[in-house]
Tab-separated table of N, CA and C in Angstrom:
chain	number	residue	atom	x	y	z
A	530	MET	N	-20.894	9.739	10.927
A	530	MET	CA	-21.009	9.935	9.497
A	530	MET	C	-20.070	9.846	8.670
A	531	THR	N	-19.833	9.183	7.926
A	531	THR	CA	-18.079	9.326	7.029
A	531	THR	C	-18.331	9.931	5.778
A	532	PRO	N	-17.541	10.621	5.085
A	532	PRO	CA	-17.307	11.192	3.985
A	532	PRO	C	-17.599	10.297	3.012
A	533	ILE	N	-17.825	8.803	3.021
A	533	ILE	CA	-17.250	7.442	1.992
A	533	ILE	C	-18.976	7.687	1.830
A	534	ARG	N	-19.712	7.617	3.091
A	534	ARG	CA	-21.393	7.284	3.219
A	534	ARG	C	-22.368	8.032	2.962
A	535	LEU	N	-21.881	9.404	2.365
A	535	LEU	CA	-22.682	10.624	2.473
A	535	LEU	C	-21.867	10.744	0.534
A	536	GLY	N	-20.921	10.230	0.137
A	536	GLY	CA	-20.894	9.862	-0.818
A	536	GLY	C	-21.632	9.092	-1.528
A	537	LEU	N	-21.951	7.907	-0.529
A	537	LEU	CA	-22.326	6.746	-1.645
A	537	LEU	C	-24.134	7.422	-1.421
A	538	ILE	N	-24.766	7.771	-0.141
A	538	ILE	CA	-26.211	7.972	-0.384
A	538	ILE	C	-26.364	9.361	-1.068
A	539	ALA	N	-25.448	9.644	-1.673
A	539	ALA	CA	-25.551	11.165	-2.482
A	539	ALA	C	-25.701	10.309	-3.802
A	540	LEU	N	-24.881	9.500	-4.764
A	540	LEU	CA	-24.455	8.776	-5.853
A	540	LEU	C	-26.222	8.472	-6.070
A	541	PRO	N	-26.870	7.439	-5.323
A	541	PRO	CA	-27.553	7.373	-6.640
A	541	PRO	C	-28.736	7.792	-6.964
A	542	TRP	N	-28.694	9.389	-6.010
A	542	TRP	CA	-29.395	10.594	-6.256
A	542	TRP	C	-29.382	11.000	-7.996
A	543	TRP	N	-27.178	10.899	-7.845
A	543	TRP	CA	-26.936	11.855	-9.376
A	543	TRP	C	-27.134	10.881	-10.214
A	544	THR	N	-26.955	9.345	-10.205
A	544	THR	CA	-27.061	8.519	-11.436
A	544	THR	C	-28.745	8.223	-11.460
A	545	THR	N	-29.554	8.788	-11.142
A	545	THR	CA	-31.478	8.522	-11.389
A	545	THR	C	-31.259	9.959	-12.278
A	546	PHE	N	-30.620	10.625	-11.551
A	546	PHE	CA	-30.357	12.639	-11.984
A	546	PHE	C	-30.352	12.749	-13.676
A	547	GLY	N	-28.818	12.175	-13.802
A	547	GLY	CA	-28.010	11.595	-15.132
A	547	GLY	C	-29.143	10.576	-15.616
A	548	VAL	N	-30.420	9.912	-15.301
A	548	VAL	CA	-30.463	8.848	-15.912
A	548	VAL	C	-31.830	9.449	-17.033
A	549	PHE	N	-32.161	10.596	-15.954
A	549	PHE	CA	-33.666	11.029	-16.317
A	549	PHE	C	-33.501	12.499	-17.400
A	550	LEU	N	-31.921	12.597	-17.148
A	550	LEU	CA	-31.772	13.706	-17.932
A	550	LEU	C	-31.116	13.416	-19.284
A	551	PHE	N	-30.568	12.220	-19.383
A	551	PHE	CA	-29.927	11.525	-20.594
A	551	PHE	C	-31.194	11.682	-21.432
A	552	LEU	N	-31.669	10.672	-20.785
A	552	LEU	CA	-32.774	9.743	-22.226
A	552	LEU	C	-33.906	10.956	-21.958
A	553	ASP	N	-33.835	12.121	-21.583
A	553	ASP	CA	-35.517	13.081	-21.284
A	553	ASP	C	-36.155	12.573	-21.024
A	554	LEU	N	-36.586	11.638	-19.811
A	554	LEU	CA	-37.654	10.454	-18.773
A	554	LEU	C	-38.335	12.101	-18.517
A	555	TYR	N	-37.569	13.181	-18.807
A	555	TYR	CA	-39.075	13.998	-17.706
A	555	TYR	C	-40.069	14.160	-18.697
A	556	LEU	N	-40.625	13.789	-19.657
A	556	LEU	CA	-41.636	14.302	-21.033
A	556	LEU	C	-42.227	13.012	-20.421
A	557	ARG	N	-41.695	11.306	-19.841
A	557	ARG	CA	-42.563	10.778	-19.643
A	557	ARG	C	-43.301	10.669	-18.623
A	558	TYR	N	-42.015	11.044	-17.628
A	558	TYR	CA	-42.189	11.057	-16.232
A	558	TYR	C	-42.415	12.231	-15.635
A	559	PRO	N	-43.664	13.419	-15.279
A	559	PRO	CA	-42.767	14.368	-14.943
A	559	PRO	C	-42.931	14.610	-13.647
A	560	VAL	N	-43.640	14.387	-12.561
A	560	VAL	CA	-43.511	14.001	-11.606
A	560	VAL	C	-42.299	13.429	-10.681
A	561	VAL	N	-42.084	12.413	-11.150
A	561	VAL	CA	-40.275	12.098	-10.830
A	561	VAL	C	-39.120	12.764	-11.069
A	562	GLY	N	-39.273	13.432	-12.266
A	562	GLY	CA	-38.393	14.585	-12.538
A	562	GLY	C	-38.540	15.867	-11.728
A	563	THR	N	-39.867	16.268	-11.324
A	563	THR	CA	-39.920	17.026	-9.907
A	563	THR	C	-39.436	17.077	-9.437
A	564	VAL	N	-39.640	15.820	-8.946
A	564	VAL	CA	-39.053	16.024	-7.053
A	564	VAL	C	-37.699	15.297	-7.471
A	565	LEU	N	-37.309	14.895	-8.170
A	565	LEU	CA	-35.985	14.959	-8.342
A	565	LEU	C	-34.592	16.399	-8.478
A	566	ARG	N	-35.602	17.222	-9.081
A	566	ARG	CA	-35.211	18.583	-8.835
A	566	ARG	C	-34.983	19.076	-8.148
A	567	LEU	N	-36.223	19.269	-7.046
A	567	LEU	CA	-36.493	19.854	-6.414
A	567	LEU	C	-35.584	18.619	-5.231
A	568	LEU	N	-34.909	17.885	-5.418
A	568	LEU	CA	-33.935	17.210	-4.130
A	568	LEU	C	-33.144	17.083	-4.291
A	569	MET	N	-32.225	17.843	-5.354
A	569	MET	CA	-31.184	18.571	-5.762
A	569	MET	C	-30.247	18.650	-4.732
A	570	PRO	N	-30.709	20.155	-4.355
A	570	PRO	CA	-29.957	20.924	-3.388
A	570	PRO	C	-29.304	20.179	-2.041
A	571	LEU	N	-30.585	19.075	-1.260
A	571	LEU	CA	-30.123	18.496	-0.568
A	571	LEU	C	-29.146	17.577	-0.856
A	572	VAL	N	-28.959	17.226	-2.109
A	572	VAL	CA	-27.624	16.186	-2.564
A	572	VAL	C	-26.970	16.805	-2.880
A	573	LEU	N	-26.791	18.023	-3.436
A	573	LEU	CA	-26.023	19.062	-3.119
A	573	LEU	C	-24.987	19.177	-1.865
A	574	LEU	N	-25.862	19.331	-1.201
A	574	LEU	CA	-25.389	20.334	0.809
A	574	LEU	C	-25.117	18.212	0.975
A	575	CYS	N	-25.462	17.195	0.760
A	575	CYS	CA	-24.615	16.139	1.491
A	575	CYS	C	-23.264	16.025	0.333
A	576	ASN	N	-23.180	16.462	-0.432
A	576	ASN	CA	-21.422	15.873	-1.311
A	576	ASN	C	-20.741	17.180	-0.773
A	577	LEU	N	-21.043	18.541	-0.958
A	577	LEU	CA	-20.175	19.516	-0.063
A	577	LEU	C	-19.797	18.820	1.235
A	578	ALA	N	-20.979	18.497	2.197
A	578	ALA	CA	-20.400	18.057	3.614
A	578	ALA	C	-19.534	16.969	3.741
A	579	GLY	N	-19.772	16.215	3.028
A	579	GLY	CA	-18.468	15.076	2.638
A	579	GLY	C	-17.218	15.626	2.056
A	580	ILE	N	-17.411	16.192	1.104
A	580	ILE	CA	-15.894	17.130	1.036
A	580	ILE	C	-15.547	17.984	1.712
A	581	VAL	N	-16.226	18.571	3.040
A	581	VAL	CA	-15.191	19.361	4.171
A	581	VAL	C	-14.902	18.665	5.211
A	582	MET	N	-15.367	17.452	5.442
A	582	MET	CA	-15.013	16.320	5.921
A	582	MET	C	-14.522	15.661	6.007
A	583	GLY	N	-14.162	15.720	4.650
A	583	GLY	CA	-12.684	14.590	3.830
A	583	GLY	C	-11.373	15.198	4.044
A	584	VAL	N	-11.881	16.652	4.061
A	584	VAL	CA	-10.493	17.572	4.103
A	584	VAL	C	-9.914	17.468	5.382
A	585	GLY	N	-11.179	17.753	6.323
A	585	GLY	CA	-10.958	17.689	7.877
A	585	GLY	C	-10.318	16.639	8.217
A	586	ARG	N	-10.335	15.538	7.028
A	586	ARG	CA	-10.383	14.209	8.300
A	586	ARG	C	-9.066	13.467	7.069
A	587	ILE	N	-8.615	14.421	6.835
A	587	ILE	CA	-6.619	14.252	5.493
A	587	ILE	C	-5.467	13.519	6.815
A	588	ARG	N	-5.983	13.742	8.143
A	588	ARG	CA	-4.535	13.239	8.936
A	588	ARG	C	-4.898	12.693	9.948
A	589	ARG	N	-6.455	12.141	10.440
A	589	ARG	CA	-6.742	11.250	11.065
A	589	ARG	C	-7.263	9.765	10.677
A	590	ASP	N	-7.353	9.787	9.221
A	590	ASP	CA	-8.173	8.670	8.652
A	590	ASP	C	-7.058	8.528	6.861
A	591	SER	N	-6.839	7.065	6.551
A	591	SER	CA	-6.216	6.465	5.767
A	591	SER	C	-6.265	7.308	4.890
A	592	ARG	N	-5.065	7.334	3.602
A	592	ARG	CA	-4.991	7.649	2.437
A	592	ARG	C	-5.936	7.467	1.736
A	593	ARG	N	-6.283	6.231	1.750
A	593	ARG	CA	-7.319	5.828	0.697
A	593	ARG	C	-8.925	6.024	1.215
A	594	ALA	N	-8.607	6.449	2.376
A	594	ALA	CA	-10.076	6.427	2.676
A	594	ALA	C	-10.258	7.731	2.530
A	595	VAL	N	-9.332	8.970	2.531
A	595	VAL	CA	-9.919	10.154	1.722
A	595	VAL	C	-9.753	9.778	0.884
A	596	VAL	N	-9.278	9.772	0.347
A	596	VAL	CA	-9.563	9.626	-1.426
A	596	VAL	C	-10.773	9.423	-1.890
A	597	VAL	N	-11.217	8.036	-1.611
A	597	VAL	CA	-12.516	7.751	-1.919
A	597	VAL	C	-13.554	8.719	-1.438
A	598	GLY	N	-13.560	8.910	-0.140
A	598	GLY	CA	-14.494	10.160	-0.013
A	598	GLY	C	-14.475	10.948	-0.762
A	599	LEU	N	-13.081	12.229	-1.334
A	599	LEU	CA	-13.584	12.937	-2.050
A	599	LEU	C	-14.054	12.632	-3.812
A	600	VAL	N	-13.578	11.293	-3.956
A	600	VAL	CA	-13.851	11.490	-5.406
A	600	VAL	C	-15.275	11.039	-5.254
A	601	LEU	N	-16.054	10.206	-4.193
A	601	LEU	CA	-17.422	10.126	-4.399
A	601	LEU	C	-18.034	11.645	-4.011
A	602	ASN	N	-17.255	12.464	-3.448
A	602	ASN	CA	-18.384	13.905	-3.220
A	602	ASN	C	-17.975	14.734	-4.350
A	603	ALA	N	-17.101	14.492	-5.379
A	603	ALA	CA	-16.503	15.977	-5.801
A	603	ALA	C	-16.321	15.365	-7.570
A	604	VAL	N	-17.004	14.297	-7.950
A	604	VAL	CA	-16.682	13.915	-8.676
A	604	VAL	C	-17.697	13.850	-9.687
A	605	PRO	N	-19.000	14.030	-9.049
A	605	PRO	CA	-20.267	14.016	-9.641
A	605	PRO	C	-20.753	14.712	-9.754
A	606	PRO	N	-20.952	16.014	-8.971
A	606	PRO	CA	-21.408	17.328	-8.699
A	606	PRO	C	-20.345	18.186	-9.961
A	607	ALA	N	-18.969	18.001	-10.307
A	607	ALA	CA	-18.473	18.462	-10.937
A	607	ALA	C	-18.075	17.709	-12.805
A	608	PHE	N	-18.613	16.665	-12.646
A	608	PHE	CA	-19.167	16.204	-13.778
A	608	PHE	C	-20.659	16.353	-14.557
A	609	PHE	N	-21.483	16.902	-13.602
A	609	PHE	CA	-22.911	17.730	-14.513
A	609	PHE	C	-22.991	19.089	-14.281
A	610	ALA	N	-22.170	19.551	-13.469
A	610	ALA	CA	-21.555	21.030	-13.409
A	610	ALA	C	-20.884	21.331	-14.810
A	611	ALA	N	-20.263	20.198	-15.590
A	611	ALA	CA	-19.037	20.289	-16.159
A	611	ALA	C	-20.297	20.146	-17.946
A	612	PHE	N	-21.120	19.460	-18.039
A	612	PHE	CA	-22.308	19.012	-18.713
A	612	PHE	C	-23.529	19.721	-18.959
A	613	PHE	N	-23.534	20.952	-17.844
A	613	PHE	CA	-24.271	22.112	-18.270
A	613	PHE	C	-23.562	23.056	-18.540
A	614	LEU	N	-22.532	23.350	-18.440
A	614	LEU	CA	-20.976	24.285	-18.859
A	614	LEU	C	-21.392	24.066	-20.608
A	615	TRP	N	-21.273	23.169	-21.137
A	615	TRP	CA	-20.806	21.956	-22.230
A	615	TRP	C	-22.133	22.414	-22.666
A	616	LEU	N	-23.327	21.950	-22.288
A	616	LEU	CA	-25.114	22.109	-22.834
A	616	LEU	C	-24.865	23.891	-23.051
A	617	PHE	N	-24.706	24.878	-22.485
A	617	PHE	CA	-25.251	25.975	-22.323
A	617	PHE	C	-24.498	26.562	-23.042
A	618	PHE	N	-23.212	26.332	-22.831
A	618	PHE	CA	-21.690	27.075	-23.866
A	618	PHE	C	-21.587	26.502	-25.241
A	619	GLY	N	-21.461	25.162	-24.875
A	619	GLY	CA	-21.093	24.797	-26.103
A	619	GLY	C	-20.024	24.686	-26.221
A	620	LEU	N	-18.616	23.733	-26.684
A	620	LEU	CA	-17.248	23.546	-26.885
A	620	LEU	C	-16.636	24.890	-27.187
A	621	LYS	N	-16.690	26.033	-26.655
A	621	LYS	CA	-16.661	27.249	-27.168
A	621	LYS	C	-15.814	28.321	-25.987
A	622	MET	N	-16.065	27.372	-24.495
A	622	MET	CA	-15.642	27.619	-23.003
A	622	MET	C	-14.503	28.531	-23.404
């Protein structure tokens, strides 16, 4: 399993979670929303494993593969972390 594959496995989960979050679909489909929330730790572990593998393969893989793997694994969790910080603490962080 490569870091790019781990990022591509986790990306649909992040996308679905974001759509449910931004469109308030938790109210219309509560069971699906609950399942998404329960599976998010697995997605975070998948992203963490991808980041660790990407950093570990810096010398072996091409630069492009390392950058794509790190971007696919680091950007979605960082985006949602920043969104939740903004949501709970506002612009006065």
